[in-house]
PDB file of C-alpha atoms in Angstrom:
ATOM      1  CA  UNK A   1       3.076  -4.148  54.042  1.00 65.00           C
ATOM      2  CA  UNK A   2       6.832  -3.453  54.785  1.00 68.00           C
ATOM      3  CA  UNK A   3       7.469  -2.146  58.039  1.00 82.00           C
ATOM      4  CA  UNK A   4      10.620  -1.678  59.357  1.00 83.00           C
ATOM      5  CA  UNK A   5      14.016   0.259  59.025  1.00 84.00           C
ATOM      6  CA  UNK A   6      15.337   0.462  55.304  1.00 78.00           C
ATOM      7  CA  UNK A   7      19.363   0.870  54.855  1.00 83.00           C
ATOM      8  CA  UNK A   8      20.641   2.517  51.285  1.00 84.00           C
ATOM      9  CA  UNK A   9      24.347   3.069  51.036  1.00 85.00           C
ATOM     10  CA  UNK A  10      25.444   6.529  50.491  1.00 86.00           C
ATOM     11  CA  UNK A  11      27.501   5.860  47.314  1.00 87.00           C
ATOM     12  CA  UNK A  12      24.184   3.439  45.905  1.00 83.00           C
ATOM     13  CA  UNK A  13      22.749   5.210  42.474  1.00 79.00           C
ATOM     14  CA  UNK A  14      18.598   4.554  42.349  1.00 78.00           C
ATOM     15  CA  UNK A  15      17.736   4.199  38.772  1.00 74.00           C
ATOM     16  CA  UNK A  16      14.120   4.752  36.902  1.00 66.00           C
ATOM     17  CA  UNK A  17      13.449   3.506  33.508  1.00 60.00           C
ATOM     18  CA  UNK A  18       9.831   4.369  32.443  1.00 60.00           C
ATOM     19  CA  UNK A  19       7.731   1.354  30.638  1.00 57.00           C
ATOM     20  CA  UNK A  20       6.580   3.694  28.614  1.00 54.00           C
ATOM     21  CA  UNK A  21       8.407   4.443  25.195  1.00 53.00           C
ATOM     22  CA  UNK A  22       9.014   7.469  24.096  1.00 55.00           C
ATOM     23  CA  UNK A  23       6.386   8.034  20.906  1.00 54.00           C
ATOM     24  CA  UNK A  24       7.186  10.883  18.683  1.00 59.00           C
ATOM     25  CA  UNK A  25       3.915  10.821  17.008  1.00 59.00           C
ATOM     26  CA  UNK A  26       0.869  12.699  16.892  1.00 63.00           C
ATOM     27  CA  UNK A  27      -1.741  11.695  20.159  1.00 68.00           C
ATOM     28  CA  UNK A  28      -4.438  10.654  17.187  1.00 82.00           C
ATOM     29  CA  UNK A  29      -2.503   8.188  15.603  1.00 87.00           C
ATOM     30  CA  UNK A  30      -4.076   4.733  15.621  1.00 90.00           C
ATOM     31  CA  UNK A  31      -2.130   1.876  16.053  1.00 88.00           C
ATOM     32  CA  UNK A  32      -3.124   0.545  12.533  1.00 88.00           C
ATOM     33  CA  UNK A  33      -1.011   3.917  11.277  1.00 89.00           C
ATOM     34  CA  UNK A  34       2.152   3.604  13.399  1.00 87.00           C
ATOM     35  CA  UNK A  35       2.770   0.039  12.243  1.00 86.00           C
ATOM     36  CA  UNK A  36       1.938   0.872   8.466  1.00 87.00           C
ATOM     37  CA  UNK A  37       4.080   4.671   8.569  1.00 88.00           C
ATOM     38  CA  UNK A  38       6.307   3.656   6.011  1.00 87.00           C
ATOM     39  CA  UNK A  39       3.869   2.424   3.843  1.00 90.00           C
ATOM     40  CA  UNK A  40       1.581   5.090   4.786  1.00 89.00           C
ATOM     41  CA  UNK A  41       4.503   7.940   4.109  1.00 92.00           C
ATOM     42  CA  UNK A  42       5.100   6.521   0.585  1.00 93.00           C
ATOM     43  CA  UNK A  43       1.180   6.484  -0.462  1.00 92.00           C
ATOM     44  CA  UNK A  44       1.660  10.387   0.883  1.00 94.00           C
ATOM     45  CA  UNK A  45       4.533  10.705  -1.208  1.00 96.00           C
ATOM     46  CA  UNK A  46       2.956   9.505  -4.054  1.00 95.00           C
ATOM     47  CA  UNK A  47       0.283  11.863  -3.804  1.00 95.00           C
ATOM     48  CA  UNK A  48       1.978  14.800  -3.273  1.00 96.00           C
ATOM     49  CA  UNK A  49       3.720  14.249  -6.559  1.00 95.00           C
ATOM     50  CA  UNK A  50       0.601  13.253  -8.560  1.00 95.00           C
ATOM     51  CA  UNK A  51      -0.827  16.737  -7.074  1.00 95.00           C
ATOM     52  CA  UNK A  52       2.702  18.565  -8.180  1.00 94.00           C
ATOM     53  CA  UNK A  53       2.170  16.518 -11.899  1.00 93.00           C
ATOM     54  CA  UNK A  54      -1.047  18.845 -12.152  1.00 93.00           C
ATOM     55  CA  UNK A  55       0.884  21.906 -12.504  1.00 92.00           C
ATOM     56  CA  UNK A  56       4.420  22.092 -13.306  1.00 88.00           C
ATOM     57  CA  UNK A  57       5.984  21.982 -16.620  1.00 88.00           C
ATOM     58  CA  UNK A  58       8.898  19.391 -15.449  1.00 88.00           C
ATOM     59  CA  UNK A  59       7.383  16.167 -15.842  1.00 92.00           C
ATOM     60  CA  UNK A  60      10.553  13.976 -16.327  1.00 92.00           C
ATOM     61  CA  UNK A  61      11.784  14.763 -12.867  1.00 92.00           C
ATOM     62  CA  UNK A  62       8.393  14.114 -11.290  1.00 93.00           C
ATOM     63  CA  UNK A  63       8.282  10.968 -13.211  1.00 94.00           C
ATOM     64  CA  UNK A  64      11.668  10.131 -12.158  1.00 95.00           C
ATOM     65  CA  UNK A  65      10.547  10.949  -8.387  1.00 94.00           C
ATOM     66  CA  UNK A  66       7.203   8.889  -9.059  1.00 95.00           C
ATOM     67  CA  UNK A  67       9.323   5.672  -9.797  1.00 95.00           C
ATOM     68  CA  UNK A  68      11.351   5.809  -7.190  1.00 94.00           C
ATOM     69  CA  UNK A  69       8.697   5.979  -4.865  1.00 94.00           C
ATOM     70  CA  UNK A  70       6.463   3.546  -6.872  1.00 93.00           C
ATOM     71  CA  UNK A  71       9.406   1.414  -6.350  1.00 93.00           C
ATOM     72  CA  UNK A  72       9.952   2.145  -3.064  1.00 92.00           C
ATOM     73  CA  UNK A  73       6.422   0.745  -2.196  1.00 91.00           C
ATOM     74  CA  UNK A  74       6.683  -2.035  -4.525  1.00 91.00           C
ATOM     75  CA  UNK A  75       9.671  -3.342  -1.952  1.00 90.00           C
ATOM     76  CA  UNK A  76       8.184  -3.277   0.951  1.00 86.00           C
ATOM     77  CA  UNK A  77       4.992  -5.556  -0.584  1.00 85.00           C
ATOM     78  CA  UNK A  78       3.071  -1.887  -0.617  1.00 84.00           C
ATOM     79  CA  UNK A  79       0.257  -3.447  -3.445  1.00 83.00           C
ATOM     80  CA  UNK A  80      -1.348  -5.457  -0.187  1.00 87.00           C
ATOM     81  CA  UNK A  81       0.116  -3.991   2.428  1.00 86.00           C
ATOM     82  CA  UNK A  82      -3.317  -3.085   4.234  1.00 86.00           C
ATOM     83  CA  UNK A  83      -4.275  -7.414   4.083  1.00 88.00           C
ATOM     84  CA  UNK A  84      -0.617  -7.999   4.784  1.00 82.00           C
ATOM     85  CA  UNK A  85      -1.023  -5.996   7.955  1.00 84.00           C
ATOM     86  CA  UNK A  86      -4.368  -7.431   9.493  1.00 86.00           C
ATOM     87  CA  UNK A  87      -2.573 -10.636   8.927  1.00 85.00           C
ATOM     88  CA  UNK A  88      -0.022  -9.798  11.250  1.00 80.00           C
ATOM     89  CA  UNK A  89      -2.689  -8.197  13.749  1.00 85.00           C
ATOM     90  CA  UNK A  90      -4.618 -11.025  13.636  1.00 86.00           C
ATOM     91  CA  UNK A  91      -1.427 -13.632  14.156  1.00 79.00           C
ATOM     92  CA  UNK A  92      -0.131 -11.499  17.626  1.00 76.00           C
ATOM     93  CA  UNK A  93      -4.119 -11.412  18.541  1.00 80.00           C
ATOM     94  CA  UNK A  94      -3.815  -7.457  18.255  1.00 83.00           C
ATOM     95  CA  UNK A  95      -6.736  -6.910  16.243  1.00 89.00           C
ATOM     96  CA  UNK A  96      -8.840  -5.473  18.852  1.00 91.00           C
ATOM     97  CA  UNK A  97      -5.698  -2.798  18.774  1.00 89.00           C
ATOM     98  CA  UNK A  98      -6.194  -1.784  15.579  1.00 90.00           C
ATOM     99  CA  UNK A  99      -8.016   1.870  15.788  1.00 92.00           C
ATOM    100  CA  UNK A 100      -7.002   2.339  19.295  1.00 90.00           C
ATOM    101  CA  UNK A 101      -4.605   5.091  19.838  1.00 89.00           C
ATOM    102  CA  UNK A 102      -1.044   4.570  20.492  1.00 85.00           C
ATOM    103  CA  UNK A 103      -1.311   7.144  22.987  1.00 84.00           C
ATOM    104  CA  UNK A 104      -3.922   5.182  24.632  1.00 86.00           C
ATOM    105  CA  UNK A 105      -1.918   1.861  24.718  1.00 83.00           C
ATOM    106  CA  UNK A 106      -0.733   0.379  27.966  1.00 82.00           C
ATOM    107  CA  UNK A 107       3.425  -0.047  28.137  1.00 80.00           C
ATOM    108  CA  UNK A 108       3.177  -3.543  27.406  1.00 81.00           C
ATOM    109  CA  UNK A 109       0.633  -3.345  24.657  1.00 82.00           C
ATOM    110  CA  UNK A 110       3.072  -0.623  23.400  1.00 82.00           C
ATOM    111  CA  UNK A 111       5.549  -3.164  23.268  1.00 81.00           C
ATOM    112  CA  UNK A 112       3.883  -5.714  21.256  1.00 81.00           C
ATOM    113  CA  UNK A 113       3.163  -3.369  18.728  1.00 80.00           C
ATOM    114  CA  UNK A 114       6.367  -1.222  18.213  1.00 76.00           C
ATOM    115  CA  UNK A 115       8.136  -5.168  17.546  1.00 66.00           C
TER     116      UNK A 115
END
């Protein structure tokens, strides 16, 4: 324990920087879905045209939307992406993380996962 007189300059400036990151997502997601969100918001888009194929009359622009995300997916090695990222869990020994909540995660474990 300190005891004694401490000294600070007038002009000194006292910083703070948090070791927690700033997460912009939703307290339920899992850490599983914020490493896979861009493989996870492609899969969405996909959907939500296959749902807007259903009913609409315009096809060839769907279809042209379709490929681009189909291709989109395709780039990022979307066709395994689910093995692709337990792989990479399981090589930083973050499996354990996987269906814990980011919100949950410690600053450091934060770290490790946002790479």
């Amino acid at each position: 324990m300190f005891e004694g007189k401490l000294e600070i300059d007038p002009t000194c400036k006292i910083g703070y920087v948090s070791q927690f990151s700033q997460v912009d997502k939703p307290e339920e997601t899992t850490v599983f879905d914020y490493i896979g969100e861009a493989y996870i918001q492609i899969q969405d888009e996909t959907a939500s045209i296959y749902a807007e194929m259903e009913t609409t009359s315009d096809m060839d622009s769907l279809l042209e939307k379709l490929q681009l995300a189909l291709d989109a997916f395709a780039s990022i090695g979307g066709d395994d992406f689910e093995s692709s990222m337990n792989k990479k869990l399981n090589l930083a020994n973050l499996m354990k993380l996987k269906d814990v909540k980011v919100s949950d995660l410690s600053g450091g474990e934060f770290k490790l996962i946002d790479g």
